[in-house]
């Protein structure tokens, strides 16, 4: 299959599964923010983010290895899944030994021990779901992966409405809804993909596969959670859970950028593994990067322009002031999407150690700047620290990946796009309540679209041409 056609086909399939689940988080926001106060919402988010921190550590990020090694045609799929399951349960057994000291952790007005049973169940069920997801995707069952996205959307919606509405379980209901939905997905994968076939207690056919997978995945453990999650803990520590609730609500709107990005990245990772060492690989990566980055920047620009309106629609009245954190968070999210594209180079080359090294440069930057900015600027200081962190990662990763494949980033265009987002953010934060500012914001959106019109149009025409050609033949 032609590389552009394959990329387009997989993107459409992943869009079907991913779009519904991502959109659900926005559609549920009015309901969730009305059923939970800012303090409860902040506590629920910290529980969820704590689990996001724990899963890579407990599982040694073996789900990432399951994806990468399942993509290798010569690898025994049963061995890959068995290593994933064994690593997950072994890590979970060790994790149980540390749950008591973990329950003693208190951050300002948030006590982790109040939710330790939920955290234990959450870690196990979500770890298994992530492993099944990535193994199935790497094995080429992309339609099954997409179908699970639709199933997860339906179950999350049903459980959240039930547990927060009639049952009124508050923070507990919010977390149990996610756990129950993940459990349904695990059952679905085992039944539909017949994963139970791989759960035999026999020896691995490839005795070296476990070492190879762990060598690949262990460096990935301390990646983005350091940047993304440390903000939430430090906002809670320096300010309060209520402030973190507002910050969490604000972070949902930049997820529109992630929605666009993740749909594409899921498909792109499969193409990147196939094409990075082929003739014309650098040209292919460059063309796709320019279209992808252009689309991300264009979506970000529109979101900054509309962030006040979107906030008013999506959240309860008590959360409206969270809009002031949105513009800077959108810039941070934009660059996180850009560096995630570059992560595909490391994935294709199985150079996870350099992925770790470049990510750590951003993690250190983020932690230090959080200590400086949050006490002086509040939650916006955390957002600004995140922007700086992802910029550092982009620079280090952009330089380093040229050893493997030379992508032309078109730096003048990239700098112009960044300048547009920064201008929009500064103007909106300074003159946000004045009517005339929207005219300037709209003009800047047009500038952003014009900057990216050519690469997006070229790629869309190329992809459509492949499908039209097939149809005619």
Coordinates of C-alpha atoms in Angstrom, one line a residue:
X1 CA 0.0 0.0 0.0
X2 CA 1.3 3.5 -0.9
X3 CA 2.7 5.3 2.2
X4 CA 0.5 8.3 1.9
X5 CA -2.6 6.2 1.4
X6 CA -1.7 4.0 4.3
X7 CA -1.2 7.1 6.5
X8 CA -4.6 8.6 5.4
X9 CA -6.4 5.3 5.9
X10 CA -5.1 4.7 9.4
X11 CA -5.7 8.4 10.3
X12 CA -9.4 8.0 9.4
X13 CA -9.7 4.8 11.3
X14 CA -8.1 6.2 14.4
X15 CA -10.2 9.4 14.1
X16 CA -13.4 7.3 14.4
X17 CA -12.2 5.7 17.7
X18 CA -10.3 8.7 19.2
X19 CA -12.6 11.5 18.3
X20 CA -15.6 10.2 20.3
X21 CA -13.5 9.6 23.4
X22 CA -11.8 12.9 23.3
X23 CA -14.9 14.9 22.6
X24 CA -16.6 13.2 25.5
X25 CA -14.2 14.8 28.0
X26 CA -15.5 18.2 26.8
X27 CA -19.1 17.3 26.6
X28 CA -19.0 16.0 30.2
X29 CA -17.4 19.1 31.6
X30 CA -20.6 21.1 32.1
X31 CA -22.1 18.1 34.0
X32 CA -19.0 17.3 36.0
X33 CA -18.2 20.9 37.0
X34 CA -21.8 21.3 38.2
X35 CA -21.8 18.1 40.2
X36 CA -18.4 18.8 41.8
X37 CA -17.0 21.9 43.4
X38 CA -13.5 23.2 42.5
X39 CA -12.0 21.5 45.5
X40 CA -13.5 18.1 44.7
X41 CA -12.6 18.4 41.0
X42 CA -9.0 19.3 42.0
X43 CA -8.8 16.3 44.3
X44 CA -10.2 14.0 41.6
X45 CA -7.7 15.3 39.1
X46 CA -4.8 14.7 41.5
X47 CA -5.9 11.1 42.1
X48 CA -6.0 10.6 38.3
X49 CA -2.7 12.3 37.8
X50 CA -1.2 10.3 40.6
X51 CA -2.2 7.1 38.8
X52 CA -0.7 8.6 35.6
X53 CA 2.6 8.9 37.5
X54 CA 2.4 5.4 39.0
X55 CA 1.5 3.4 35.9
X56 CA 4.8 4.0 34.0
X57 CA 6.8 3.2 37.1
X58 CA 4.7 0.1 38.1
X59 CA 4.7 -1.4 34.6
X60 CA 8.1 -0.1 33.5
X61 CA 6.3 1.5 30.6
X62 CA 6.1 -2.0 29.0
X63 CA 3.0 -1.0 27.0
X64 CA 5.2 1.2 24.8
X65 CA 7.5 -1.8 24.2
X66 CA 4.4 -4.0 23.4
X67 CA 3.5 -1.5 20.6
X68 CA 7.0 -1.2 19.2
X69 CA 7.9 -4.8 19.2
X70 CA 4.5 -5.9 18.0
X71 CA 5.1 -3.7 14.9
X72 CA 8.2 -5.9 14.0
X73 CA 6.9 -8.5 11.6
X74 CA 9.6 -11.0 12.6
X75 CA 8.8 -10.8 16.3
X76 CA 6.7 -13.6 17.9
X77 CA 3.5 -11.8 19.0
X78 CA 2.7 -14.2 21.8
X79 CA 6.1 -13.6 23.4
X80 CA 5.6 -9.8 23.2
X81 CA 2.2 -10.0 25.0
X82 CA 3.4 -12.6 27.6
X83 CA 6.3 -10.3 28.5
X84 CA 3.9 -7.4 28.8
X85 CA 1.5 -9.3 31.1
X86 CA 4.2 -10.8 33.3
X87 CA 6.0 -7.4 33.7
X88 CA 2.7 -5.7 34.6
X89 CA 1.7 -8.1 37.3
X90 CA 5.2 -8.4 38.7
X91 CA 5.4 -4.6 38.9
X92 CA 1.9 -4.4 40.5
X93 CA 2.9 -6.9 43.2
X94 CA 5.9 -4.8 44.1
X95 CA 3.8 -1.6 44.1
X96 CA 1.5 -3.2 46.7
X97 CA 4.4 -3.2 49.1
X98 CA 4.7 0.6 48.9
X99 CA 1.0 1.5 49.2
X100 CA 1.1 2.2 52.9
X101 CA 3.9 4.9 52.8
X102 CA 2.2 6.3 49.7
X103 CA -1.1 6.7 51.6
X104 CA 0.7 8.9 54.1
X105 CA 1.4 11.6 51.4
X106 CA -0.4 14.9 52.1
X107 CA -0.1 18.0 49.9
X108 CA -1.7 21.1 51.4
X109 CA -5.4 20.1 51.8
X110 CA -5.1 16.9 49.8
X111 CA -4.5 13.5 51.5
X112 CA -3.7 10.6 49.2
X113 CA -4.6 8.0 51.9
X114 CA -8.3 8.9 51.5
X115 CA -8.3 7.3 48.0
X116 CA -5.6 4.6 48.3
X117 CA -8.0 1.7 47.5
X118 CA -9.2 3.5 44.4
X119 CA -5.6 4.2 43.3
X120 CA -4.7 0.5 43.7
X121 CA -7.6 -0.6 41.5
X122 CA -7.1 2.2 39.1
X123 CA -3.4 1.3 38.6
X124 CA -4.1 -2.4 37.9
X125 CA -7.0 -2.0 35.5
X126 CA -5.7 0.9 33.6
X127 CA -2.2 -0.7 33.2
X128 CA -3.9 -3.8 31.7
X129 CA -6.0 -1.7 29.3
X130 CA -3.0 0.3 28.1
X131 CA -1.1 -2.9 27.5
X132 CA -4.0 -4.5 25.5
X133 CA -4.5 -1.2 23.5
X134 CA -0.9 -0.9 22.4
X135 CA -0.4 -4.6 21.7
X136 CA -3.5 -4.7 19.5
X137 CA -2.6 -1.5 17.7
X138 CA 1.0 -2.8 17.1
X139 CA -0.4 -6.1 15.8
X140 CA -2.3 -4.3 13.0
X141 CA -5.8 -4.5 14.4
X142 CA -6.4 -0.8 14.0
X143 CA -10.2 -1.2 13.5
X144 CA -10.5 -3.1 16.7
X145 CA -8.5 -0.3 18.4
X146 CA -10.9 2.3 17.0
X147 CA -13.9 0.3 18.1
X148 CA -12.6 0.1 21.6
X149 CA -12.5 4.0 21.6
X150 CA -16.2 4.1 20.8
X151 CA -16.9 1.5 23.5
X152 CA -14.9 3.4 26.1
X153 CA -16.7 6.6 25.2
X154 CA -20.1 4.9 25.8
X155 CA -19.2 3.2 29.1
X156 CA -17.4 6.3 30.5
X157 CA -20.4 8.5 29.7
X158 CA -22.9 6.0 31.3
X159 CA -20.8 5.3 34.5
X160 CA -20.0 9.0 35.0
X161 CA -23.6 10.1 34.8
X162 CA -24.7 7.3 37.0
X163 CA -22.1 7.7 39.7
X164 CA -22.1 11.5 39.9
X165 CA -25.8 11.9 39.2
X166 CA -28.2 9.5 41.0
X167 CA -25.5 7.9 43.2
X168 CA -23.8 11.3 44.1
X169 CA -20.5 9.6 44.9
X170 CA -18.5 12.7 44.2
X171 CA -14.7 12.2 43.8
X172 CA -15.1 8.4 44.3
X173 CA -17.8 8.2 41.6
X174 CA -15.6 10.2 39.1
X175 CA -12.7 7.7 39.6
X176 CA -14.8 4.5 39.8
X177 CA -16.4 5.5 36.4
X178 CA -13.0 5.5 34.8
X179 CA -12.0 2.2 36.4
X180 CA -15.2 0.5 35.3
X181 CA -14.9 1.8 31.8
X182 CA -11.2 0.6 31.6
X183 CA -12.3 -2.8 32.9
X184 CA -14.9 -3.1 30.2
X185 CA -12.2 -2.3 27.6
X186 CA -9.9 -5.1 28.9
X187 CA -12.8 -7.6 28.7
X188 CA -13.6 -6.4 25.2
X189 CA -9.9 -6.8 24.0
X190 CA -9.6 -10.3 25.5
X191 CA -12.8 -11.4 23.8
X192 CA -12.5 -9.6 20.4
X193 CA -8.8 -10.0 19.8
X194 CA -8.7 -13.4 21.6
X195 CA -5.8 -12.3 23.7
X196 CA -6.4 -15.2 26.1
X197 CA -4.6 -17.4 23.5
X198 CA -1.3 -15.8 24.5
X199 CA -1.7 -16.4 28.3
X200 CA -0.1 -19.8 28.5
X201 CA 2.5 -20.4 31.1
X202 CA 5.0 -22.0 28.8
X203 CA 8.5 -20.6 28.1
X204 CA 9.2 -17.8 25.7
X205 CA 10.2 -18.9 22.2
X206 CA 12.6 -16.0 21.9
X207 CA 14.5 -16.0 25.2
X208 CA 16.1 -12.6 24.5
X209 CA 12.8 -10.7 23.9
X210 CA 12.2 -9.8 27.5
X211 CA 15.6 -8.2 27.8
X212 CA 15.2 -6.3 24.5
X213 CA 11.7 -5.0 25.5
X214 CA 12.8 -3.9 28.9
X215 CA 15.9 -2.3 27.5
X216 CA 13.6 -0.3 25.2
X217 CA 10.9 0.7 27.6
X218 CA 12.7 1.4 30.9
X219 CA 14.2 4.7 29.8
X220 CA 10.6 5.8 28.9
X221 CA 9.4 5.7 32.5
X222 CA 10.2 9.2 33.6
X223 CA 9.0 11.1 30.5
X224 CA 6.1 13.4 30.2
X225 CA 4.4 12.9 33.5
X226 CA 7.2 14.9 35.1
X227 CA 6.3 17.9 33.0
X228 CA 2.6 17.4 32.8
X229 CA 1.8 16.2 36.4
X230 CA 4.3 18.2 38.5
X231 CA 2.4 21.3 37.6
X232 CA -0.8 20.0 39.4
X233 CA 1.1 19.0 42.6
X234 CA 3.0 22.3 42.8
X235 CA -0.2 24.4 42.2
X236 CA -1.9 22.4 44.9
X237 CA 1.1 22.8 47.2
X238 CA 1.7 26.5 46.7
X239 CA -1.9 27.5 46.4
X240 CA -4.7 25.0 47.0
X241 CA -6.8 22.1 45.6
X242 CA -9.4 24.7 44.4
X243 CA -6.7 26.5 42.4
X244 CA -5.7 23.1 40.9
X245 CA -9.4 22.5 40.1
X246 CA -9.5 25.7 38.0
X247 CA -6.1 24.9 36.4
X248 CA -7.5 21.4 35.6
X249 CA -10.6 22.9 34.0
X250 CA -8.4 25.2 32.0
X251 CA -6.3 22.4 30.7
X252 CA -9.3 20.7 29.2
X253 CA -9.6 23.3 26.4
X254 CA -6.0 22.8 25.1
X255 CA -7.0 19.1 24.8
X256 CA -8.7 20.1 21.5
X257 CA -5.2 20.5 20.1
X258 CA -4.3 17.1 21.5
X259 CA -7.5 15.7 19.9
X260 CA -6.3 16.8 16.5
X261 CA -2.7 15.6 17.2
X262 CA -3.4 12.3 18.8
X263 CA -5.7 11.1 16.0
X264 CA -2.8 11.7 13.6
X265 CA 0.1 10.5 15.8
X266 CA -1.5 7.1 16.4
X267 CA -1.5 6.6 12.6
X268 CA 1.8 8.3 12.0
X269 CA 3.7 6.0 14.4
X270 CA 2.8 3.0 12.3
X271 CA 4.0 4.8 9.1
X272 CA 7.2 6.2 10.8
X273 CA 8.4 2.7 11.6
X274 CA 7.8 1.5 8.0
X275 CA 9.3 4.5 6.2
X276 CA 12.1 6.1 8.2
X277 CA 14.9 4.0 6.6
X278 CA 13.3 3.9 3.1
X279 CA 14.5 6.0 0.1
X280 CA 13.0 9.5 0.3
X281 CA 12.3 9.0 4.1
X282 CA 13.6 12.5 5.0
X283 CA 11.3 14.1 2.3
X284 CA 8.4 12.1 3.6
X285 CA 9.0 13.1 7.2
X286 CA 9.4 16.8 6.3
X287 CA 6.3 17.0 4.2
X288 CA 4.2 15.3 6.9
X289 CA 5.8 17.4 9.6
X290 CA 5.0 20.7 7.9
X291 CA 1.3 19.7 7.3
X292 CA 1.0 18.3 10.8
X293 CA 2.6 21.2 12.6
X294 CA 0.6 23.7 10.5
X295 CA -2.6 22.0 11.4
X296 CA -1.7 22.0 15.1
X297 CA -0.8 25.7 15.1
X298 CA -3.9 26.6 13.2
X299 CA -6.1 24.7 15.7
X300 CA -4.3 26.4 18.6
X301 CA -4.8 29.9 17.1
X302 CA -8.5 29.3 16.7
X303 CA -8.8 28.0 20.3
X304 CA -7.0 31.1 21.8
X305 CA -9.4 33.3 19.8
X306 CA -12.5 31.4 21.2
X307 CA -11.2 30.3 24.6
X308 CA -13.5 32.7 26.6
X309 CA -16.6 31.6 24.7
X310 CA -15.6 27.9 25.0
X311 CA -15.0 28.2 28.8
X312 CA -18.3 29.9 29.3
X313 CA -20.1 27.0 27.5
X314 CA -18.1 24.1 28.9
X315 CA -17.8 24.8 32.6
X316 CA -20.0 25.9 35.5
X317 CA -20.0 29.6 36.6
X318 CA -17.6 29.0 39.5
X319 CA -14.9 27.8 37.0
X320 CA -15.2 30.7 34.4
X321 CA -12.1 32.5 35.7
X322 CA -10.1 29.5 34.6
X323 CA -10.1 30.9 31.0
X324 CA -7.1 33.2 31.9
X325 CA -4.8 30.1 32.1
X326 CA -6.0 28.7 28.8
X327 CA -3.9 30.8 26.2
X328 CA -0.5 29.9 27.7
X329 CA -1.6 26.3 28.2
X330 CA -2.5 26.1 24.5
X331 CA 1.0 27.3 23.5
X332 CA 2.5 24.6 25.8
X333 CA 0.2 21.9 24.4
X334 CA 1.1 23.0 20.8
X335 CA 4.8 22.4 21.4
X336 CA 4.1 19.1 23.3
X337 CA 2.4 17.9 20.1
X338 CA 5.4 19.0 18.0
X339 CA 7.9 17.1 20.2
X340 CA 5.6 14.1 20.2
X341 CA 6.0 14.0 16.4
X342 CA 9.8 13.9 16.9
X343 CA 9.4 11.0 19.4
X344 CA 8.4 8.9 16.4
X345 CA 12.0 9.1 15.1
X346 CA 13.2 7.6 18.4
X347 CA 10.5 5.0 18.3
X348 CA 11.4 3.9 14.8
X349 CA 15.1 3.7 15.6
X350 CA 14.4 2.1 19.1
X351 CA 16.5 4.9 20.6
X352 CA 14.5 5.3 23.8
X353 CA 17.5 6.4 25.8
X354 CA 17.8 9.6 23.8
X355 CA 14.1 10.1 24.1
X356 CA 14.6 10.0 27.9
X357 CA 17.6 12.4 27.8
X358 CA 15.9 15.0 25.7
X359 CA 12.7 14.7 27.8
X360 CA 14.7 15.1 31.0
X361 CA 16.0 18.4 29.8
X362 CA 12.4 19.7 29.7
X363 CA 11.5 18.0 33.1
X364 CA 14.4 19.8 34.9
X365 CA 13.5 23.1 33.2
X366 CA 9.9 22.7 34.2
X367 CA 10.6 21.8 37.8
X368 CA 13.0 24.7 38.4
X369 CA 10.8 27.3 36.7
X370 CA 7.7 26.0 38.6
X371 CA 9.5 26.9 41.8
X372 CA 10.3 30.3 40.5
X373 CA 7.1 31.2 38.6
X374 CA 4.2 29.7 40.7
X375 CA 4.8 31.7 43.9
X376 CA 5.0 34.9 41.8
X377 CA 2.4 34.3 39.1
X378 CA 0.1 31.7 40.5
X379 CA -1.2 29.0 38.2
X380 CA -0.2 30.9 35.0
X381 CA 3.4 30.5 36.3
X382 CA 2.9 26.8 36.0
X383 CA 1.6 27.2 32.4
X384 CA 4.6 29.4 31.5
X385 CA 7.0 26.9 33.0
X386 CA 5.5 24.2 30.8
X387 CA 5.9 26.3 27.7
X388 CA 9.6 26.8 28.4
X389 CA 10.0 23.1 29.2
X390 CA 8.6 22.0 25.8
X391 CA 10.6 24.6 24.0
X392 CA 13.7 23.2 25.5
X393 CA 12.7 19.6 24.6
X394 CA 11.9 20.7 21.0
X395 CA 15.4 22.4 20.6
X396 CA 17.3 19.4 22.0
X397 CA 15.3 16.8 20.2
X398 CA 15.3 18.7 16.9
X399 CA 19.1 18.9 17.0
X400 CA 19.6 15.3 18.1
X401 CA 17.1 13.6 15.7
X402 CA 19.1 15.0 12.7
X403 CA 21.5 12.1 13.4
X404 CA 18.9 9.7 12.2
X405 CA 16.8 11.7 9.7
X406 CA 17.1 15.3 8.5
X407 CA 13.7 16.9 8.8
X408 CA 13.5 20.5 7.5
X409 CA 11.5 22.3 10.2
X410 CA 11.2 25.6 8.2
X411 CA 12.3 27.6 11.2
X412 CA 11.3 31.0 9.9
X413 CA 7.7 29.7 9.5
X414 CA 7.8 28.0 12.9
X415 CA 9.0 31.2 14.6
X416 CA 6.3 33.2 12.8
X417 CA 3.6 30.7 14.0
X418 CA 4.9 30.9 17.5
X419 CA 4.9 34.7 17.4
X420 CA 1.3 34.7 16.3
X421 CA 0.2 32.5 19.3
X422 CA 2.2 34.6 21.7
X423 CA 0.7 37.8 20.4
X424 CA -2.8 36.4 20.7
X425 CA -2.2 35.3 24.2
X426 CA -0.7 38.6 25.4
X427 CA -3.4 40.7 23.8
X428 CA -6.2 38.5 25.2
X429 CA -4.8 38.4 28.7
X430 CA -4.2 42.1 28.8
X431 CA -7.4 43.3 27.0
X432 CA -9.6 40.3 27.3
X433 CA -12.8 42.2 28.3
X434 CA -12.7 44.7 25.5
X435 CA -14.7 44.1 22.3
X436 CA -12.2 45.5 19.8
X437 CA -9.6 42.9 20.7
X438 CA -11.6 40.2 18.9
X439 CA -11.1 41.9 15.6
X440 CA -7.3 41.8 16.1
X441 CA -7.5 38.2 17.3
X442 CA -9.5 37.2 14.2
X443 CA -7.0 38.9 12.0
X444 CA -4.2 36.9 13.6
X445 CA -6.1 33.7 13.1
X446 CA -6.2 34.5 9.4
X447 CA -2.5 35.1 9.4
X448 CA -1.9 31.7 11.0
X449 CA -4.1 30.0 8.4
X450 CA -2.3 31.7 5.5
X451 CA 1.1 30.7 6.9
X452 CA 0.0 27.0 6.8
X453 CA -2.3 26.9 3.8
X454 CA 0.2 25.6 1.3
X455 CA 1.6 22.5 3.2
X456 CA -1.8 21.4 4.5
X457 CA -3.3 21.8 1.0
X458 CA -0.5 19.9 -0.6
X459 CA -0.8 17.0 1.7
X460 CA -4.6 16.8 1.6
X461 CA -4.5 16.9 -2.2
X462 CA -1.8 14.2 -2.2
X463 CA -3.8 11.9 0.1
X464 CA -7.1 12.5 -1.7
X465 CA -5.4 11.8 -5.1
X466 CA -4.3 8.4 -3.9
X467 CA -7.9 7.5 -3.0
X468 CA -9.4 9.0 -6.2
X469 CA -6.8 7.1 -8.3
X470 CA -7.7 3.8 -6.7
X471 CA -11.4 4.5 -7.2
X472 CA -11.0 5.2 -10.9
X473 CA -8.9 2.0 -11.4

